[in-house]
Coordinates of C-alpha atoms in Angstrom, one line a residue:
Chain A
X1 CA 0.0 -0.2 -0.1
X2 CA 1.6 3.7 -1.0
X3 CA 1.3 6.3 2.0
X4 CA -0.9 8.0 -0.2
X5 CA -2.7 5.6 0.1
X6 CA -2.4 4.4 4.0
X7 CA -3.3 8.3 4.4
X8 CA -7.1 7.6 2.3
X9 CA -7.8 4.9 4.8
X10 CA -7.2 6.7 7.6
X11 CA -8.8 9.3 6.1
X12 CA -11.9 6.8 5.6
X13 CA -11.7 5.8 8.9
X14 CA -12.9 9.1 9.8
X15 CA -16.0 9.0 8.0
X16 CA -17.9 7.3 10.5
X17 CA -18.2 10.3 12.5
X18 CA -20.3 12.3 9.4
X19 CA -23.4 9.8 9.7
X20 CA -22.6 9.1 14.1
X21 CA -23.0 13.2 14.3
X22 CA -26.0 12.9 11.5
X23 CA -28.0 10.6 14.0
X24 CA -27.3 12.6 17.1
X25 CA -28.5 15.4 15.2
X26 CA -31.2 13.9 13.6
X27 CA -32.6 12.5 17.3
X28 CA -31.8 16.0 19.1
X29 CA -34.4 17.4 16.7
X30 CA -37.5 15.1 17.2
X31 CA -39.3 14.2 20.4
X32 CA -37.9 12.5 24.1
X33 CA -41.1 9.3 23.5
X34 CA -39.4 8.7 19.6
X35 CA -35.5 9.1 20.4
X36 CA -34.6 5.7 21.0
X37 CA -36.1 5.0 17.5
X38 CA -34.6 7.6 16.0
X39 CA -30.7 6.3 16.9
X40 CA -31.3 2.1 16.3
X41 CA -33.4 3.4 12.6
X42 CA -29.9 5.1 12.2
X43 CA -27.8 2.0 12.2
X44 CA -30.6 -0.3 10.8
X45 CA -30.7 1.9 8.2
X46 CA -27.0 2.4 7.8
X47 CA -26.8 -2.1 8.3
X48 CA -29.6 -2.0 4.8
X49 CA -27.8 0.5 3.0
X50 CA -23.9 -1.4 3.2
X51 CA -26.0 -4.3 2.6
X52 CA -28.0 -3.1 -0.3
X53 CA -24.7 -0.9 -1.7
X54 CA -22.6 -4.5 -1.6
X55 CA -25.7 -6.9 -3.5
X56 CA -26.4 -5.1 -6.3
X57 CA -25.5 -1.1 -5.7
X58 CA -21.8 -0.6 -6.4
X59 CA -22.9 -3.6 -9.5
X60 CA -24.5 0.0 -10.9
X61 CA -21.7 2.2 -9.6
X62 CA -18.8 0.6 -11.0
X63 CA -15.6 3.6 -10.5
X64 CA -14.9 5.6 -13.8
X65 CA -13.3 2.9 -17.0
X66 CA -14.7 0.2 -15.4
X67 CA -17.4 -2.4 -17.4
X68 CA -20.0 -0.1 -18.2
X69 CA -23.5 0.0 -20.4
X70 CA -23.6 3.4 -23.3
X71 CA -25.9 4.9 -25.9
X72 CA -25.2 6.7 -28.6
X73 CA -26.2 10.1 -29.3
X74 CA -25.1 12.8 -32.2
X75 CA -21.6 10.3 -32.6
X76 CA -21.3 11.0 -29.0
X77 CA -21.4 7.6 -25.9
X78 CA -23.4 8.3 -23.4
X79 CA -22.6 5.9 -20.7
X80 CA -25.1 5.5 -18.3
X81 CA -25.0 2.7 -16.1
X82 CA -21.8 0.5 -15.0
X83 CA -22.3 -3.4 -15.9
X84 CA -20.0 -4.6 -13.1
X85 CA -20.5 -8.3 -10.3
X86 CA -23.2 -8.7 -8.3
X87 CA -21.2 -8.4 -4.4
X88 CA -18.1 -6.8 -5.6
X89 CA -17.3 -10.3 -7.8
X90 CA -13.3 -9.1 -8.8
X91 CA -12.5 -6.9 -7.0
X92 CA -10.0 -7.3 -4.5
X93 CA -10.2 -5.5 -1.6
X94 CA -6.3 -4.7 -1.0
X95 CA -5.5 -1.5 -0.6
X96 CA -6.2 -0.4 -4.6
X97 CA -7.3 3.3 -4.9
X98 CA -10.4 1.0 -6.9
X99 CA -11.1 -0.7 -3.5
X100 CA -10.8 1.6 -0.7
X101 CA -13.6 4.1 -3.1
X102 CA -15.7 1.2 -2.8
X103 CA -14.7 1.4 1.4
X104 CA -15.9 4.7 1.2
X105 CA -19.5 4.5 -1.1
X106 CA -19.9 1.8 1.3
X107 CA -19.9 4.1 4.2
X108 CA -21.1 7.4 2.0
X109 CA -23.9 6.5 1.2
X110 CA -25.3 4.8 4.5
X111 CA -24.1 8.8 4.7
X112 CA -27.1 9.4 2.2
X113 CA -29.6 7.3 3.0
X114 CA -29.2 8.5 7.1
X115 CA -30.3 12.1 5.6
X116 CA -34.7 10.9 5.3
X117 CA -34.9 10.3 8.5
X118 CA -34.9 13.9 9.8
X119 CA -38.3 14.2 8.1
X120 CA -40.0 11.7 8.5
X121 CA -38.8 11.7 12.3
X122 CA -41.6 10.6 15.3
X123 CA -43.4 8.9 12.4
X124 CA -41.5 6.7 10.2
X125 CA -42.0 3.8 10.9
X126 CA -38.1 1.3 11.4
X127 CA -39.1 -1.4 8.8
X128 CA -40.6 1.2 5.7
X129 CA -37.1 3.1 6.3
X130 CA -35.0 -0.3 6.2
X131 CA -37.0 -0.6 3.2
X132 CA -36.9 2.8 1.8
X133 CA -33.3 2.4 2.4
X134 CA -32.8 -0.1 0.0
X135 CA -33.9 1.1 -1.9
X136 CA -32.2 4.6 -1.8
X137 CA -28.7 2.5 -1.4
X138 CA -29.3 0.2 -3.7
X139 CA -30.1 2.1 -6.5
X140 CA -31.3 5.9 -6.8
X141 CA -27.4 6.6 -5.0
X142 CA -26.0 3.7 -7.1
X143 CA -27.0 5.4 -10.6
X144 CA -26.4 9.5 -10.3
X145 CA -23.1 8.3 -8.6
X146 CA -22.2 6.7 -11.4
X147 CA -23.2 9.5 -13.7
X148 CA -21.0 11.5 -11.4
X149 CA -18.4 9.4 -9.8
X150 CA -18.2 6.3 -11.8
X151 CA -17.3 7.3 -15.1
X152 CA -20.8 7.9 -16.4
X153 CA -22.4 11.0 -18.8
X154 CA -22.2 13.9 -16.5
X155 CA -18.2 13.1 -16.0
X156 CA -18.1 13.4 -20.0
X157 CA -19.6 16.6 -20.0
X158 CA -16.3 17.6 -20.7
X159 CA -14.7 15.9 -22.9
X160 CA -17.5 15.3 -24.7
X161 CA -18.9 18.7 -25.4
X162 CA -16.3 21.3 -24.3
X163 CA -18.0 21.9 -20.8
X164 CA -15.6 22.6 -18.6
X165 CA -13.8 19.0 -16.5
X166 CA -17.5 17.6 -17.1
X167 CA -19.3 18.0 -13.7
X168 CA -17.6 18.0 -10.6
X169 CA -17.6 16.9 -7.0
X170 CA -14.5 17.0 -5.0
X171 CA -16.4 15.1 -1.8
X172 CA -20.2 14.8 -2.3
X173 CA -22.4 17.1 -2.7
X174 CA -25.1 16.1 -5.4
X175 CA -24.7 12.4 -4.9
X176 CA -24.5 11.9 -0.9
X177 CA -26.2 15.7 -0.4
X178 CA -28.4 16.7 -2.1
X179 CA -29.9 12.7 -3.1
X180 CA -30.1 12.2 0.3
X181 CA -32.7 15.6 1.0
X182 CA -34.5 15.2 -1.5
X183 CA -35.5 11.2 -0.6
X184 CA -36.0 13.7 2.6
X185 CA -38.2 15.5 0.2
X186 CA -40.2 12.8 -0.8
X187 CA -40.5 11.4 1.8
X188 CA -42.1 13.8 4.1
X189 CA -44.3 14.3 1.3
X190 CA -45.2 11.0 1.1
X191 CA -46.0 10.5 5.2
X192 CA -47.5 14.1 5.6
X193 CA -46.7 16.0 8.5
X194 CA -46.8 15.6 11.8
X195 CA -50.1 15.1 14.4
X196 CA -51.0 18.6 15.8
X197 CA -47.9 20.7 12.9
X198 CA -50.7 22.3 11.1
X199 CA -53.8 22.6 13.5
X200 CA -54.9 26.2 12.8
X201 CA -56.3 27.2 9.9
X202 CA -52.8 25.6 8.0
X203 CA -51.2 27.5 10.5
X204 CA -47.2 25.7 11.6
X205 CA -47.6 24.9 15.5
X206 CA -43.3 24.7 16.9
X207 CA -42.4 20.7 17.8
X208 CA -39.8 22.0 19.3
X209 CA -36.5 19.5 19.4
X210 CA -36.2 17.5 22.6
X211 CA -32.2 18.1 23.4
X212 CA -30.5 20.9 21.9
X213 CA -27.1 19.2 23.5
X214 CA -26.9 16.1 21.8
X215 CA -27.1 18.6 18.8
X216 CA -24.5 21.0 19.1
X217 CA -22.2 17.8 19.8
X218 CA -22.7 16.5 16.7
X219 CA -22.5 19.3 14.9
X220 CA -18.6 19.1 16.8
X221 CA -18.0 14.9 15.4
X222 CA -20.0 16.5 12.2
X223 CA -16.6 18.3 11.7
X224 CA -13.9 16.0 12.2
X225 CA -15.6 13.4 10.0
X226 CA -17.1 15.8 6.7
X227 CA -13.0 17.4 6.5
X228 CA -12.0 12.8 6.4
X229 CA -15.1 12.7 3.9
X230 CA -14.4 15.4 1.8
X231 CA -10.3 14.9 1.9
X232 CA -10.7 10.8 0.7
X233 CA -13.0 11.7 -1.9
X234 CA -11.3 14.5 -3.4
X235 CA -8.7 12.1 -3.3
X236 CA -9.8 9.3 -5.0
X237 CA -12.9 10.2 -7.1
X238 CA -10.9 13.9 -8.4
X239 CA -7.1 12.5 -9.1
X240 CA -6.3 15.2 -6.0
X241 CA -2.7 15.2 -4.9
X242 CA -2.5 14.1 -1.0
X243 CA -1.4 16.5 0.4
X244 CA -4.7 19.3 -1.0
X245 CA -6.1 17.1 2.2
X246 CA -4.5 20.5 3.9
X247 CA -6.7 23.2 2.4
X248 CA -9.8 21.1 2.2
X249 CA -9.9 20.7 6.0
X250 CA -8.9 24.3 6.4
X251 CA -12.1 25.4 3.3
X252 CA -14.8 22.9 4.5
X253 CA -13.6 24.5 8.1
X254 CA -14.2 28.2 6.8
X255 CA -17.4 26.8 5.8
X256 CA -19.1 25.2 8.3
X257 CA -17.5 27.9 10.1
X258 CA -19.5 30.8 8.4
X259 CA -22.5 29.6 7.7
X260 CA -23.2 28.6 11.8
X261 CA -22.5 32.4 12.0
X262 CA -24.8 34.2 9.5
X263 CA -27.3 30.9 10.6
X264 CA -26.3 33.0 14.3
X265 CA -26.8 36.0 12.9
X266 CA -29.8 36.1 10.7
X267 CA -31.6 34.4 13.8
X268 CA -31.1 37.2 16.1
X269 CA -32.1 39.5 14.1
X270 CA -35.3 37.7 13.4
X271 CA -35.9 36.8 16.6
X272 CA -33.1 38.8 19.3
X273 CA -31.5 35.8 20.3
X274 CA -29.7 32.7 18.4
X275 CA -32.0 29.9 17.7
X276 CA -29.9 26.9 18.4
X277 CA -31.4 24.0 16.4
X278 CA -31.1 26.9 13.1
X279 CA -27.4 28.2 14.1
X280 CA -27.0 23.8 13.6
X281 CA -28.5 24.2 10.8
X282 CA -25.9 26.5 10.1
X283 CA -23.0 24.8 10.7
X284 CA -23.8 21.2 8.9
X285 CA -25.7 23.7 6.1
X286 CA -21.9 24.3 5.1
X287 CA -20.6 21.8 5.8
X288 CA -22.5 20.2 2.7
X289 CA -22.6 22.8 1.4
X290 CA -18.4 22.9 1.7
X291 CA -17.8 19.3 -0.3
X292 CA -18.1 19.6 -3.5
X293 CA -15.5 22.2 -4.3
X294 CA -13.8 22.3 -0.7
X295 CA -10.2 21.0 -3.4
X296 CA -11.2 24.1 -6.2
X297 CA -11.6 26.7 -4.5
X298 CA -9.7 29.4 -2.9
X299 CA -10.4 29.9 2.0
X300 CA -11.7 32.9 1.3
X301 CA -14.2 31.0 -2.0
X302 CA -15.0 28.8 1.3
X303 CA -16.4 31.0 3.4
X304 CA -18.5 33.0 0.4
X305 CA -19.9 29.2 0.3
X306 CA -20.7 28.5 3.1
X307 CA -21.7 32.3 4.6
X308 CA -24.7 31.9 1.5
X309 CA -25.0 28.0 2.5
X310 CA -26.3 29.1 6.1
X311 CA -28.7 32.1 5.3
X312 CA -30.4 29.9 2.1
X313 CA -30.4 27.2 5.1
X314 CA -31.8 29.5 7.1
X315 CA -34.4 31.0 4.9
X316 CA -35.0 28.0 3.6
X317 CA -36.5 25.8 7.3
X318 CA -38.5 29.0 7.7
X319 CA -40.3 28.6 4.1
X320 CA -40.9 25.2 4.0
X321 CA -42.4 24.7 7.7
X322 CA -44.4 28.0 6.4
X323 CA -45.9 28.7 3.7
X324 CA -45.1 25.2 1.7
X325 CA -46.1 22.8 4.5
X326 CA -43.6 20.5 4.4
X327 CA -43.1 19.1 7.7
X328 CA -38.9 19.0 7.7
X329 CA -38.2 18.0 11.9
X330 CA -34.5 17.9 11.0
X331 CA -33.8 20.2 8.6
X332 CA -32.7 17.1 5.8
X333 CA -34.6 19.5 3.2
X334 CA -33.2 22.3 3.6
X335 CA -30.0 21.5 4.5
X336 CA -28.5 19.1 2.2
X337 CA -31.2 19.2 -0.7
X338 CA -30.7 23.1 -0.5
X339 CA -27.1 23.3 1.2
X340 CA -25.9 20.4 -1.6
X341 CA -27.2 22.4 -5.5
X342 CA -26.0 25.7 -4.2
X343 CA -22.6 23.6 -2.7
X344 CA -23.3 22.0 -6.8
X345 CA -23.7 25.2 -8.3
X346 CA -20.8 27.2 -6.4
X347 CA -17.9 25.6 -7.7
X348 CA -18.8 25.9 -11.2
X349 CA -18.9 30.5 -10.2
X350 CA -16.8 29.7 -7.2
X351 CA -13.7 26.9 -8.9
X352 CA -10.2 28.0 -9.5
X353 CA -8.6 24.4 -12.4
X354 CA -5.2 24.5 -13.7
X355 CA -6.1 24.7 -17.5
X356 CA -9.6 26.4 -17.6
X357 CA -12.0 25.4 -20.0
X358 CA -15.2 27.7 -20.0
X359 CA -18.4 26.7 -19.5
X360 CA -18.0 24.9 -15.4
X361 CA -20.7 26.8 -14.5
X362 CA -23.1 25.1 -17.4
X363 CA -21.7 21.5 -16.6
X364 CA -23.3 22.3 -12.4
X365 CA -26.3 23.4 -13.8
X366 CA -26.9 20.3 -16.1
X367 CA -25.9 18.6 -12.5
X368 CA -28.9 20.4 -10.8
X369 CA -31.4 19.9 -13.1
X370 CA -30.7 16.6 -13.3
X371 CA -30.9 15.9 -10.0
X372 CA -34.5 17.4 -10.0
X373 CA -35.2 16.2 -13.1
X374 CA -34.7 13.0 -12.4
X375 CA -33.4 11.8 -8.5
X376 CA -36.5 13.6 -7.2
X377 CA -39.7 12.1 -9.5
X378 CA -37.5 8.9 -8.7
X379 CA -37.2 8.6 -5.3
X380 CA -40.1 9.8 -5.0
X381 CA -42.0 6.9 -7.5
X382 CA -40.5 4.9 -5.6
X383 CA -41.4 5.6 -2.3
X384 CA -44.9 6.2 -3.3
X385 CA -44.6 2.6 -4.6
X386 CA -43.5 1.4 -1.6
X387 CA -46.1 3.2 0.6
X388 CA -48.5 1.6 -1.8
X389 CA -46.8 -2.2 -0.8
X390 CA -46.1 -0.7 2.5
X391 CA -47.0 2.1 5.6
X392 CA -44.6 3.9 5.7
X393 CA -46.4 5.9 8.6
X394 CA -47.1 4.8 12.3
X395 CA -50.6 4.7 13.4
X396 CA -51.6 7.1 15.1
X397 CA -51.6 5.7 18.5
X398 CA -48.3 5.0 17.5
X399 CA -47.7 8.8 17.4
X400 CA -49.6 9.8 20.6
X401 CA -48.1 7.3 22.3
X402 CA -44.3 7.8 20.6
X403 CA -42.3 5.5 19.0
X404 CA -39.9 4.4 21.5
X405 CA -42.6 2.6 22.8
X406 CA -45.1 1.6 20.2
X407 CA -42.6 0.3 18.0
X408 CA -39.5 -0.6 20.9
X409 CA -41.3 -2.1 23.9
X410 CA -39.2 0.9 26.2
X411 CA -38.2 4.2 26.1
X412 CA -35.2 6.1 25.0
X413 CA -35.3 8.4 28.9
X414 CA -37.2 5.0 31.1
X415 CA -36.3 7.1 34.6
X416 CA -38.7 11.3 33.0
X417 CA -41.5 8.3 32.7
X418 CA -44.3 8.8 35.9
X419 CA -45.7 5.5 37.0
X420 CA -48.8 5.8 38.1
X421 CA -49.6 2.6 39.2
X422 CA -47.2 3.2 41.8
X423 CA -48.9 6.1 43.3
X424 CA -52.1 4.2 42.8
X425 CA -51.4 0.9 44.3
X426 CA -51.1 2.0 48.2
Chain B
X1 CA -51.7 17.4 -10.6
X2 CA -48.9 16.3 -8.8
X3 CA -48.4 13.5 -12.0
X4 CA -48.8 17.1 -13.4
X5 CA -45.8 18.0 -11.5
X6 CA -43.5 14.7 -11.0
X7 CA -44.7 14.9 -15.5
X8 CA -43.4 18.7 -15.7
X9 CA -39.5 18.0 -13.3
X10 CA -38.4 15.5 -16.4
X11 CA -40.0 16.9 -19.2
X12 CA -37.1 19.5 -18.1
X13 CA -35.0 17.9 -17.6
X14 CA -35.6 16.1 -21.2
X15 CA -34.7 20.1 -22.4
X16 CA -31.5 20.1 -20.9
X17 CA -30.6 16.9 -22.3
X18 CA -31.7 18.1 -25.7
X19 CA -29.9 21.3 -25.4
X20 CA -27.0 19.1 -24.7
X21 CA -26.9 16.8 -27.8
X22 CA -28.5 18.9 -30.0
X23 CA -27.2 22.6 -29.5
X24 CA -24.0 24.1 -29.9
X25 CA -23.1 27.6 -29.3
X26 CA -23.1 28.3 -26.2
X27 CA -25.7 31.4 -25.1
X28 CA -28.0 29.0 -27.1
X29 CA -27.1 25.9 -24.9
X30 CA -26.5 28.2 -21.8
X31 CA -30.6 29.6 -22.7
X32 CA -31.8 26.2 -22.9
X33 CA -30.7 24.5 -20.1
X34 CA -31.7 27.5 -18.2
X35 CA -35.3 27.1 -20.2
X36 CA -35.3 23.3 -18.8
X37 CA -34.5 24.6 -14.9
X38 CA -37.4 27.0 -15.0
X39 CA -40.1 24.4 -16.5
X40 CA -38.5 22.2 -13.1
X41 CA -39.7 25.0 -11.2
X42 CA -43.6 25.3 -12.1
X43 CA -42.7 21.3 -11.5
X44 CA -42.0 22.0 -8.2
X45 CA -44.3 24.5 -7.4
X46 CA -47.1 21.6 -8.7
X47 CA -46.2 19.0 -6.5
X48 CA -46.0 21.6 -3.2
X49 CA -49.7 23.1 -4.2
X50 CA -50.7 18.3 -4.6
X51 CA -49.1 18.3 -1.2
X52 CA -50.7 21.1 0.9
X53 CA -51.9 20.1 3.9
X54 CA -55.9 21.6 4.2
X55 CA -56.9 24.2 6.1
X56 CA -58.8 23.4 9.1
X57 CA -56.3 20.1 10.4
X58 CA -57.5 19.4 13.5
X59 CA -55.5 15.7 13.8

C-alpha cells in the first residue's frame, strides 16, 4: 500500500463520525418519546444501506474506467450505468484505489440513507425506513453516483461537449447530500406532517427538539467526519494530490464557520436571540455546501460559500415550514438538498482549475437539473410505490405514544416516565 | 396535479438533455438549460401545491 493510499485509508476510517453526528442531530431535533427509535433506526438504515450497496449498488455504480453500458447520441458515447458483477466479485479489497473507493462508498451511501430520517422524524416506521434505504442504496444513489464518480455522462460533459472539466463534485454535495435531501423531500410529502403540526388553519405549531446539547455536540463530530469525507472523496474521485487535504480541511472548517455565523446573525436579527437548532443547521449547511468545491477554491471563497449556505438554510427552514407546509423536523431538506445544490453551483462560480476551460458553471447547472428533474421524480416514485405495498407512516396511536414505546417497547429515558400505578396502588 | 408536477420535472430535464445533445453555440445551450430549469421549477411548484395539508386540519 502506498503512503497516499494509507493516508486515504485513515481519512476513510474517520468518515463514520459524519453519520454518527447526523443520527444525533436527527434524534435531538425530534421528540424525546421517539429518541431511542431515532438512534436505532439510524443504525439499522446504515446496515441495510451497506448490504444493499454490497449486493447490487456497486455493480451499478462502478468506478471510472470500469465496465459500463453506453448509449450513442449525436455521435457521442453516453455512459449511463456500470456493468460490474454483483456482490463486489472481481474486486480484491487490497488497498488499491478501487478498493478504497468501494470502502468510502459503503460509508457514504449510509450517510445518504440517513438524511431522509430527519424529515420523517417521529412518524416513520422502522421497517419501511429500512426498505426505503435499500431502494436508495441499491438503485438511486448508485445510478447518480455512477454518472458523477463512475465516469458516467455527467463526468463526460467536459470531454464530450467541452463544458469545463465536466460535472465535478469532490466530496459528495450532489451524490450524497442532494440525493439524500431530495429523498427526504419525497418522504416528507408521502408521510405527511406530524399530528398537531398544522392545526390552526394551516399555521404551523412549534414542536421543539428535545435535546439541544446532543445536537450541538453532533456538530463537532460532523466537522471531523466531513473533513475526512471531503479529503478522501477529492483524492479518490477528483484525482487531487493528498497534500491538498490541508486546503480541503481549512476550506471545510471555514465554510461551516461562516454558515454558523450567518445563522447566528439572522436568527438574532429575527428573534432577538440566536436559535440553537437553526444555528446547528447553518453549521451543517456550510459543511454540506463545502463538499463539492472544497478542493478547488481558495479559503476566502470557501468562507463565502458557507456564508451563503448559512443564510440559505436559515431561510429555507422557515420557508419549508411555512408557507410550503412541509414538516421537516430535522431540517434535512433545507440543509442537505438546498445546501448541497448550492454547493454544486458554487463550484461552477468559484472553482479555479489549471488549464481552465469555460462552461464549468453550465456543467454544474446540468447536474442540478438532473437532480431535480430525474432524481426527485425517481425517488418520489420509488417511495410512493413502497408506500402502496408497505405503509410507511405509523398509526395515530403510535404517534401519540411515541415510536419508542410503540415500536420498541421501551423509552430512551425511562427515569423520566411517571409510573402512576406506583402511586395508585397505595 | 401530482402526476403533472412529476411530468413537468421530467420534461424540464429532457429539455436540458436535448440542449446538451442538439445545440452547439454556448449561448443557445445555456438558454435552453435555464429554460429546462424553469420548467422544473413549475413542476416543483405544482408538487408543492398538491401536497399542501388541508386548512383546519384538527389532527
